[in-house]
Tab-separated table of C-alpha atoms and ligand atoms in Angstrom:
chain	number	residue	atom	x	y	z
A	9	MET	CA	-45.759	26.455	-40.374
A	10	SER	CA	-43.580	26.129	-43.413
A	11	LEU	CA	-39.987	26.989	-42.522
A	12	THR	CA	-37.490	28.042	-45.130
A	13	ALA	CA	-33.699	27.861	-45.422
A	14	GLY	CA	-32.172	30.844	-47.213
A	15	ILE	CA	-29.150	30.498	-49.489
A	16	VAL	CA	-26.854	33.437	-48.804
A	17	GLY	CA	-23.388	34.453	-50.021
A	18	LEU	CA	-21.329	36.765	-52.233
A	19	PRO	CA	-22.509	37.240	-55.839
A	20	ASN	CA	-21.476	34.653	-58.436
A	21	VAL	CA	-20.356	31.950	-55.991
A	22	GLY	CA	-22.827	29.286	-57.150
A	23	LYS	CA	-25.873	29.903	-54.967
A	24	SER	CA	-28.414	29.496	-57.763
A	25	THR	CA	-26.504	26.518	-59.142
A	26	LEU	CA	-26.822	24.868	-55.735
A	27	PHE	CA	-30.468	25.875	-55.440
A	28	ASN	CA	-31.231	24.309	-58.818
A	29	ALA	CA	-29.332	21.179	-57.905
A	30	ILE	CA	-31.487	20.590	-54.833
A	31	THR	CA	-34.846	21.890	-56.059
A	32	LYS	CA	-34.629	21.255	-59.809
A	33	ALA	CA	-36.468	24.574	-60.020
A	34	GLY	CA	-34.514	25.976	-62.962
A	35	ALA	CA	-33.553	29.362	-61.501
A	36	GLU	CA	-31.274	31.551	-63.602
A	37	MET	CA	-27.571	30.758	-63.183
A	38	ALA	CA	-25.119	33.045	-64.909
A	39	ASN	CA	-21.465	33.961	-64.832
A	40	TYR	CA	-21.971	37.515	-63.674
A	41	PRO	CA	-22.721	39.039	-60.277
A	42	PHE	CA	-26.330	39.806	-59.282
A	43	ALA	CA	-27.880	37.349	-61.716
A	44	THR	CA	-30.429	36.733	-58.972
A	45	ILE	CA	-32.449	39.712	-57.811
A	46	ASP	CA	-35.798	38.490	-56.558
A	47	PRO	CA	-35.651	35.422	-54.354
A	48	ASN	CA	-36.359	32.020	-55.915
A	49	VAL	CA	-38.393	29.641	-53.786
A	50	GLY	CA	-38.407	25.879	-54.256
A	51	MET	CA	-39.222	22.638	-52.477
A	52	VAL	CA	-36.575	20.064	-51.692
A	53	GLU	CA	-37.164	16.351	-51.175
A	54	VAL	CA	-35.464	14.965	-48.094
A	55	PRO	CA	-33.402	11.886	-48.987
A	56	ASP	CA	-33.972	9.341	-46.216
A	57	SER	CA	-32.754	5.751	-46.471
A	58	ARG	CA	-35.133	4.793	-43.649
A	59	LEU	CA	-38.028	5.113	-46.111
A	60	ASP	CA	-36.524	2.436	-48.356
A	61	ARG	CA	-35.977	0.164	-45.401
A	62	ILE	CA	-39.569	0.604	-44.182
A	63	GLN	CA	-40.814	-0.107	-47.687
A	64	GLU	CA	-38.739	-3.285	-47.722
A	65	LEU	CA	-40.231	-4.487	-44.416
A	66	ILE	CA	-43.792	-3.140	-44.751
A	67	PRO	CA	-44.386	-2.857	-48.490
A	68	ALA	CA	-46.821	-0.184	-49.658
A	69	LYS	CA	-48.015	0.799	-53.124
A	70	LYS	CA	-46.122	4.065	-53.053
A	71	VAL	CA	-43.274	5.708	-51.150
A	72	VAL	CA	-43.514	9.432	-50.553
A	73	PRO	CA	-40.581	11.414	-49.157
A	74	THR	CA	-41.121	14.604	-47.218
A	75	THR	CA	-40.160	18.053	-48.483
A	76	PHE	CA	-39.209	21.463	-47.159
A	77	GLU	CA	-38.545	24.883	-48.581
A	78	PHE	CA	-35.396	26.630	-49.770
A	79	THR	CA	-35.045	30.264	-50.821
A	80	ASP	CA	-32.285	31.410	-53.178
A	81	ILE	CA	-31.360	35.001	-52.363
A	82	ALA	CA	-29.431	37.711	-54.236
A	83	GLY	CA	-25.713	38.082	-53.592
A	84	ILE	CA	-24.373	40.381	-50.884
A	85	VAL	CA	-21.369	42.666	-51.298
A	86	LYS	CA	-19.262	44.766	-48.951
A	87	GLY	CA	-21.193	47.874	-47.924
A	88	ALA	CA	-24.548	46.178	-48.492
A	89	SER	CA	-25.869	47.287	-45.123
A	90	LYS	CA	-25.227	50.846	-46.332
A	91	GLY	CA	-26.998	50.242	-49.630
A	92	GLU	CA	-24.161	48.898	-51.833
A	93	GLY	CA	-25.042	46.306	-54.445
A	94	LEU	CA	-28.674	45.428	-54.035
A	95	GLY	CA	-28.467	46.961	-50.592
A	96	ASN	CA	-31.080	46.620	-47.949
A	97	LYS	CA	-33.630	44.884	-50.102
A	98	PHE	CA	-31.915	41.508	-49.979
A	99	LEU	CA	-31.204	41.945	-46.266
A	100	GLU	CA	-34.982	42.007	-45.861
A	101	ASN	CA	-35.118	38.776	-47.876
A	102	ILE	CA	-32.683	37.233	-45.422
A	103	ARG	CA	-34.749	38.464	-42.492
A	104	GLN	CA	-37.654	36.337	-43.784
A	105	VAL	CA	-35.799	33.022	-43.658
A	106	ASP	CA	-35.518	30.737	-40.650
A	107	ALA	CA	-31.971	29.493	-41.178
A	108	ILE	CA	-29.039	30.535	-43.326
A	109	VAL	CA	-27.194	28.293	-45.750
A	110	HIS	CA	-24.074	30.346	-46.377
A	111	VAL	CA	-22.389	29.400	-49.664
A	112	VAL	CA	-18.679	30.135	-49.963
A	113	ARG	CA	-16.628	29.806	-53.122
A	114	ALA	CA	-13.881	27.246	-52.578
A	115	PHE	CA	-12.890	26.474	-56.159
A	116	ASP	CA	-10.380	28.064	-58.521
A	117	ASP	CA	-11.583	28.955	-62.000
A	118	ASP	CA	-10.245	31.987	-63.827
A	119	ASN	CA	-13.303	32.001	-66.067
A	120	ILE	CA	-15.695	32.631	-63.204
A	121	THR	CA	-15.624	36.194	-61.897
A	122	HIS	CA	-15.046	36.673	-58.183
A	123	VAL	CA	-16.296	40.063	-56.955
A	124	ALA	CA	-13.234	40.501	-54.734
A	125	GLY	CA	-10.836	39.437	-57.486
A	126	LYS	CA	-9.290	36.652	-55.392
A	127	ILE	CA	-10.307	33.354	-53.797
A	128	ASP	CA	-10.227	33.762	-50.038
A	129	PRO	CA	-13.141	31.924	-48.397
A	130	ILE	CA	-12.596	33.229	-44.866
A	131	ASP	CA	-12.398	36.801	-46.089
A	132	ASP	CA	-15.611	36.164	-48.053
A	133	ILE	CA	-17.403	34.728	-45.030
A	134	GLU	CA	-16.305	37.641	-42.874
A	135	THR	CA	-17.462	40.155	-45.485
A	136	ILE	CA	-20.948	38.687	-45.416
A	137	ASN	CA	-21.119	38.249	-41.659
A	138	LEU	CA	-19.917	41.804	-41.149
A	139	GLU	CA	-22.706	43.171	-43.353
A	140	LEU	CA	-25.295	41.095	-41.541
A	141	GLY	CA	-23.857	42.257	-38.221
A	142	LEU	CA	-23.910	45.926	-39.257
A	143	SER	CA	-27.508	45.591	-40.288
A	144	ASP	CA	-28.279	44.020	-36.897
A	145	LEU	CA	-26.423	46.787	-35.100
A	146	GLU	CA	-28.591	49.335	-36.846
A	147	ALA	CA	-31.709	47.426	-35.809
A	148	VAL	CA	-30.484	47.152	-32.213
A	149	ASP	CA	-29.734	50.885	-32.024
A	150	LYS	CA	-33.158	51.738	-33.372
A	151	ARG	CA	-34.782	49.442	-30.856
A	152	LEU	CA	-32.640	50.838	-28.022
A	153	GLY	CA	-33.942	54.317	-28.801
A	154	LYS	CA	-37.495	53.130	-28.277
A	155	VAL	CA	-36.949	50.788	-25.358
A	156	GLN	CA	-34.734	53.095	-23.302
A	157	ARG	CA	-37.579	55.550	-22.900
A	158	ALA	CA	-40.099	52.894	-21.978
A	159	ALA	CA	-37.703	51.240	-19.519
A	160	LYS	CA	-37.439	54.417	-17.462
A	161	GLY	CA	-40.959	53.834	-16.122
A	162	SER	CA	-42.313	50.636	-14.604
A	163	ASP	CA	-42.495	48.697	-17.884
A	164	LYS	CA	-40.992	45.337	-16.939
A	165	ALA	CA	-40.905	43.978	-20.503
A	166	ALA	CA	-39.048	47.064	-21.673
A	167	LYS	CA	-36.498	46.679	-18.867
A	168	ALA	CA	-35.907	43.049	-19.806
A	169	GLU	CA	-35.524	43.925	-23.471
A	170	LEU	CA	-33.175	46.778	-22.629
A	171	ALA	CA	-30.927	44.402	-20.715
A	172	VAL	CA	-30.808	42.029	-23.689
A	173	LEU	CA	-30.106	44.829	-26.161
A	174	ASN	CA	-27.301	46.103	-23.964
A	175	ARG	CA	-25.747	42.646	-23.943
A	176	ILE	CA	-26.064	42.207	-27.704
A	177	LYS	CA	-24.758	45.580	-28.801
A	178	PRO	CA	-21.094	45.179	-27.735
A	179	VAL	CA	-20.973	41.704	-29.313
A	180	LEU	CA	-22.087	43.129	-32.659
A	181	GLU	CA	-19.701	46.045	-32.266
A	182	ALA	CA	-16.896	43.546	-31.851
A	183	GLY	CA	-17.878	42.083	-35.235
A	184	LYS	CA	-19.319	38.867	-33.797
A	185	SER	CA	-22.589	37.149	-34.570
A	186	VAL	CA	-25.434	37.048	-32.040
A	187	ARG	CA	-25.588	33.277	-32.516
A	188	THR	CA	-22.283	32.987	-30.642
A	189	MET	CA	-24.058	34.211	-27.469
A	190	ASP	CA	-25.924	32.168	-24.866
A	191	PHE	CA	-29.370	33.276	-23.766
A	192	ASP	CA	-31.486	31.960	-20.918
A	193	GLU	CA	-35.124	30.994	-21.328
A	194	ASP	CA	-36.394	34.476	-20.452
A	195	GLU	CA	-34.045	36.131	-22.925
A	196	THR	CA	-34.578	33.734	-25.821
A	197	PRO	CA	-38.068	34.920	-26.819
A	198	ILE	CA	-36.872	38.539	-26.623
A	199	VAL	CA	-33.980	37.764	-28.972
A	200	LYS	CA	-36.312	35.916	-31.342
A	201	GLY	CA	-38.587	38.951	-31.463
A	202	LEU	CA	-35.708	41.101	-32.695
A	203	PHE	CA	-35.387	39.050	-35.935
A	204	LEU	CA	-31.658	39.632	-36.064
A	205	LEU	CA	-29.847	38.242	-39.090
A	206	THR	CA	-26.839	37.001	-37.135
A	207	SER	CA	-29.015	35.183	-34.601
A	208	LYS	CA	-30.281	32.780	-37.247
A	209	PRO	CA	-28.735	29.327	-37.256
A	210	VAL	CA	-26.177	28.921	-40.034
A	211	LEU	CA	-24.670	26.144	-42.113
A	212	TYR	CA	-21.549	26.894	-44.149
A	213	VAL	CA	-21.365	25.282	-47.577
A	214	ALA	CA	-18.011	25.208	-49.320
A	215	ASN	CA	-18.564	25.136	-53.083
A	216	ILE	CA	-15.523	23.003	-53.887
A	217	ALA	CA	-13.883	22.039	-57.177
A	218	GLU	CA	-14.991	18.925	-59.018
A	219	ASP	CA	-11.510	17.454	-58.470
A	220	ASP	CA	-12.057	17.564	-54.711
A	221	MET	CA	-15.469	15.889	-54.766
A	222	ALA	CA	-14.272	12.409	-53.892
A	223	ASP	CA	-12.199	13.711	-51.001
A	224	PRO	CA	-13.296	17.163	-49.796
A	225	GLU	CA	-10.727	17.071	-47.008
A	226	ASN	CA	-8.206	17.396	-49.820
A	227	SER	CA	-9.558	20.791	-50.874
A	228	LYS	CA	-7.079	23.508	-50.025
A	229	TYR	CA	-9.926	25.705	-48.803
A	230	PHE	CA	-12.359	23.398	-47.011
A	231	LYS	CA	-10.426	22.918	-43.768
A	232	SER	CA	-10.261	26.649	-43.039
A	233	ILE	CA	-14.019	26.930	-43.593
A	234	GLN	CA	-14.633	24.012	-41.243
A	235	ASP	CA	-12.454	25.649	-38.607
A	236	TYR	CA	-14.263	28.959	-38.975
A	237	ALA	CA	-17.649	27.228	-38.621
A	238	ALA	CA	-16.503	25.258	-35.584
A	239	LYS	CA	-15.585	28.489	-33.804
A	240	GLU	CA	-19.203	29.589	-34.181
A	241	GLY	CA	-20.486	26.191	-33.125
A	242	ALA	CA	-21.758	25.734	-36.690
A	243	GLU	CA	-21.333	22.971	-39.244
A	244	ALA	CA	-19.579	23.137	-42.617
A	245	ILE	CA	-20.285	20.911	-45.600
A	246	ALA	CA	-18.479	20.585	-48.925
A	247	VAL	CA	-20.436	20.371	-52.162
A	248	ALA	CA	-19.305	20.770	-55.769
A	249	ALA	CA	-22.319	22.727	-56.971
A	250	GLU	CA	-21.783	22.558	-60.709
A	251	PRO	CA	-21.194	18.831	-61.160
A	252	GLU	CA	-23.846	18.105	-58.523
A	253	GLU	CA	-26.302	20.172	-60.516
A	254	GLU	CA	-25.500	18.036	-63.553
A	255	ILE	CA	-25.884	14.854	-61.507
A	256	ALA	CA	-29.261	15.995	-60.222
A	257	GLU	CA	-30.589	16.125	-63.773
A	258	LEU	CA	-29.716	12.486	-64.480
A	259	ASP	CA	-31.995	9.507	-63.935
A	260	ASP	CA	-31.138	7.075	-61.154
A	261	ASP	CA	-28.983	4.657	-63.195
A	262	GLU	CA	-26.953	7.419	-64.824
A	263	LYS	CA	-26.619	9.070	-61.436
A	264	ALA	CA	-25.099	5.935	-59.924
A	265	ASP	CA	-22.622	5.670	-62.822
A	266	PHE	CA	-21.638	9.321	-62.547
A	267	LEU	CA	-21.095	9.095	-58.789
A	268	GLU	CA	-19.020	5.966	-59.199
A	269	ALA	CA	-16.897	7.647	-61.879
A	270	GLU	CA	-16.339	10.587	-59.514
A	271	GLY	CA	-15.533	8.205	-56.654
A	272	VAL	CA	-18.398	9.580	-54.579
A	273	LYS	CA	-20.610	7.368	-52.395
A	274	GLU	CA	-23.486	9.760	-51.871
A	275	PRO	CA	-24.219	13.121	-53.515
A	276	GLY	CA	-22.989	15.965	-51.321
A	277	LEU	CA	-26.411	17.467	-51.862
A	278	ASN	CA	-28.002	14.800	-49.695
A	279	ARG	CA	-25.795	15.737	-46.782
A	280	LEU	CA	-26.520	19.389	-47.413
A	281	ILE	CA	-30.277	18.812	-47.464
A	282	ARG	CA	-30.245	16.761	-44.278
A	283	ALA	CA	-28.027	19.278	-42.465
A	284	SER	CA	-30.326	22.159	-43.510
A	285	TYR	CA	-33.370	20.231	-42.320
A	286	LYS	CA	-31.747	19.720	-38.949
A	287	LEU	CA	-30.683	23.365	-38.863
A	288	LEU	CA	-34.339	24.367	-39.182
A	289	GLY	CA	-35.170	22.138	-36.201
A	290	LEU	CA	-37.156	19.764	-38.390
A	291	GLU	CA	-37.628	16.048	-37.761
A	292	THR	CA	-39.426	13.204	-39.513
A	293	PHE	CA	-42.084	10.685	-38.570
A	294	PHE	CA	-43.419	7.965	-40.843
A	295	THR	CA	-46.740	6.388	-41.665
A	296	ALA	CA	-46.318	2.948	-43.178
A	297	GLY	CA	-48.060	0.253	-45.167
A	298	GLY	CA	-51.291	0.133	-47.158
A	299	LYS	CA	-51.518	2.713	-49.904
A	300	GLU	CA	-48.386	4.606	-49.115
A	301	THR	CA	-45.393	4.745	-46.881
A	302	LYS	CA	-44.819	8.352	-46.200
A	303	ALA	CA	-42.383	10.645	-44.407
A	304	TRP	CA	-43.822	13.691	-42.618
A	305	THR	CA	-42.029	16.763	-41.349
A	306	PHE	CA	-42.631	18.168	-37.878
A	307	ARG	CA	-40.926	20.725	-35.721
A	308	LYS	CA	-38.812	19.278	-32.941
A	309	GLY	CA	-40.919	19.205	-29.769
A	310	THR	CA	-44.287	18.691	-31.496
A	311	LYS	CA	-46.823	16.627	-29.530
A	312	ALA	CA	-48.769	13.689	-30.974
A	313	PRO	CA	-52.125	15.432	-31.683
A	314	GLN	CA	-50.437	18.295	-33.543
A	315	ALA	CA	-48.329	15.792	-35.485
A	316	ALA	CA	-51.562	13.998	-36.411
A	317	GLY	CA	-52.899	17.367	-37.548
A	318	ILE	CA	-50.070	17.620	-40.077
A	319	ILE	CA	-51.673	14.677	-41.891
A	320	HIS	CA	-55.240	15.917	-41.562
A	321	SER	CA	-56.990	18.391	-39.281
A	322	ASP	CA	-59.575	15.684	-38.424
A	323	PHE	CA	-56.787	13.543	-36.997
A	324	GLU	CA	-55.944	16.318	-34.557
A	325	ARG	CA	-59.527	17.243	-33.723
A	326	GLY	CA	-60.552	13.658	-33.017
A	327	PHE	CA	-57.212	12.454	-31.662
A	328	ILE	CA	-57.522	9.412	-29.385
A	329	ARG	CA	-54.047	7.922	-29.274
A	330	ALA	CA	-50.936	7.200	-31.294
A	331	GLU	CA	-49.504	3.735	-31.783
A	332	VAL	CA	-45.793	4.206	-32.154
A	333	MET	CA	-42.724	2.148	-32.888
A	334	ALA	CA	-39.227	3.486	-33.348
A	335	PHE	CA	-37.674	2.982	-36.769
A	336	ASP	CA	-34.602	1.414	-35.147
A	337	ASP	CA	-36.750	-1.253	-33.491
A	338	LEU	CA	-38.484	-2.165	-36.751
A	339	ASP	CA	-35.129	-2.159	-38.507
A	340	LYS	CA	-33.733	-4.620	-35.955
A	341	LEU	CA	-36.788	-6.827	-35.386
A	342	LYS	CA	-38.024	-6.715	-38.994
A	343	THR	CA	-41.791	-7.089	-38.529
A	344	GLU	CA	-44.439	-5.107	-36.722
A	345	ASN	CA	-45.453	-8.266	-34.862
A	346	ALA	CA	-41.920	-8.863	-33.637
A	347	VAL	CA	-41.805	-5.276	-32.406
A	348	LYS	CA	-45.106	-5.850	-30.606
A	349	ASP	CA	-43.919	-9.132	-29.060
A	350	ALA	CA	-40.818	-7.384	-27.787
A	351	GLY	CA	-43.101	-4.901	-26.015
A	352	LYS	CA	-41.866	-2.042	-28.174
A	353	LEU	CA	-45.080	-1.040	-29.859
A	354	ARG	CA	-46.154	1.855	-27.646
A	355	VAL	CA	-49.532	3.448	-27.099
A	356	GLU	CA	-49.031	7.169	-26.574
A	357	GLY	CA	-51.463	9.891	-25.523
A	358	LYS	CA	-51.914	13.574	-26.209
A	359	ASP	CA	-48.848	14.681	-24.242
A	360	TYR	CA	-46.430	12.469	-26.138
A	361	VAL	CA	-43.585	14.425	-27.725
A	362	MET	CA	-42.899	13.012	-31.184
A	363	GLN	CA	-39.431	11.614	-31.832
A	364	ASP	CA	-37.478	11.593	-35.071
A	365	GLY	CA	-37.922	8.181	-36.710
A	366	ASP	CA	-41.265	7.332	-35.091
A	367	ILE	CA	-43.461	5.094	-37.219
A	368	VAL	CA	-46.984	6.016	-36.236
A	369	GLU	CA	-50.574	5.004	-36.600
A	370	PHE	CA	-52.966	7.631	-35.269
A	371	ARG	CA	-56.336	6.582	-33.817
A	372	PHE	CA	-58.989	9.238	-34.063
A	373	ASN	CA	-62.713	9.714	-33.943
A	374	VAL	CA	-64.678	12.558	-35.490
B	5	GTP	N1	-16.055	26.004	-62.002
B	5	GTP	C1	-17.196	26.083	-61.300
B	5	GTP	N2	-18.087	27.014	-61.628
B	5	GTP	C2	-19.207	27.121	-60.905
B	5	GTP	C3	-19.477	26.262	-59.797
B	5	GTP	N3	-20.667	26.603	-59.251
B	5	GTP	C4	-21.126	27.626	-60.004
B	5	GTP	N4	-20.271	27.942	-60.999
B	5	GTP	C5	-20.437	28.972	-62.032
B	5	GTP	O1	-20.425	30.239	-61.403
B	5	GTP	C6	-21.337	31.134	-62.062
B	5	GTP	C7	-22.289	31.741	-61.072
B	5	GTP	O2	-23.180	30.754	-60.603
B	5	GTP	P1	-24.607	31.155	-59.969
B	5	GTP	O3	-25.173	29.903	-59.411
B	5	GTP	O4	-25.416	31.947	-60.908
B	5	GTP	O5	-24.096	32.106	-58.786
B	5	GTP	P2	-24.948	32.940	-57.719
B	5	GTP	O6	-24.202	32.848	-56.440
B	5	GTP	O7	-26.364	32.526	-57.708
B	5	GTP	O8	-24.779	34.400	-58.298
B	5	GTP	P3	-25.720	35.720	-58.092
B	5	GTP	O9	-27.144	35.309	-58.252
B	5	GTP	O10	-25.263	36.617	-59.186
B	5	GTP	O11	-25.395	36.233	-56.736
B	5	GTP	C8	-22.028	30.321	-63.150
B	5	GTP	O12	-21.379	30.575	-64.386
B	5	GTP	C9	-21.793	28.883	-62.694
B	5	GTP	O13	-21.775	27.994	-63.782
B	5	GTP	C10	-18.514	25.262	-59.485
B	5	GTP	O14	-18.691	24.443	-58.560
B	5	GTP	N5	-17.386	25.227	-60.248
B	6	MG	MG1	-28.066	33.560	-58.133
């Protein structure tokens, strides 16, 4: 079930630097384009202040955050869909990921090569999105060739797919992303099955200058990136990849000092990680007390037995019920007993849809 967020962007914009900052995986970072060829894969811990609060109220021996996967992908250049740069190979790498974290250079530094020779974030974003769109257009045309024939007969599925393809094609031809379109519940699975690059959810990350860290709104580039994202219904986040990568290597005390010196409350990386997690449709439940207080990742919409199965397959097989309290209730009322007395400790059955922030004890019998 492991979902992965793919880091995508032009060459030499700081993708691997960002990847290392969040995963501490030590991928190669270098001041030349196409330093990354094969994708780097790494796990990222999800920073979650709720864990600390639970630990404060229901102390356990250990606190274990949850993790999810990031993939650092090679840079894309203009003409990539036609084989320029690393060509179609990396487009395949992008096809494998579940959401796109699109890194855009938003810092000036004459020492760091920009493949286009100038800093223009919107132009950069459009270059990438155009290549992804062209690749999608090719895929749609190929599919149309097949489906058109089948749709001539009585093949209902083919007719439905044909209708979707015919809606998508002009949007791509106009240079827009498929994610800007609305699909109904019959169309959605058809679109999913096409694995189009521009239908993947996206988060724009402005790699800003260190000087703008304390106040990203001050960056002369960030606002335009935010506006571009908003038009697509997407989010944009500002991170200074290089200093953040240095911060990530420090221990907690040094980290606090560094952040204070930079005038930053929380590392931009934390916001980036949380936004990517959300982008993937991931949510968190907790198990608390005893040996460990632990955060667990589930896909939005998961029911209680399947959530139990994330901990152990026996929990799912022998699922009886889930005893659930919301984090917010524990936070307010402070003890499990107080939550119970307030009638907010719930007993939920096999059809219960898990909610982000649930603190759960599963009852099972095998
Ligand atoms: N000044 C400055 N330099 C940065 C920043 N982020 C990355 N760099 C530098 O930019 C260069 C490229 O960084 P990488 O992380 O390797 O870039 P990439 O996007 O992974 O590049 P490819 O793998 O070649 O596509 C390195 O020399 C980094 O040190 C930043 O925030 N500010
Ligand atoms: Mg790289």
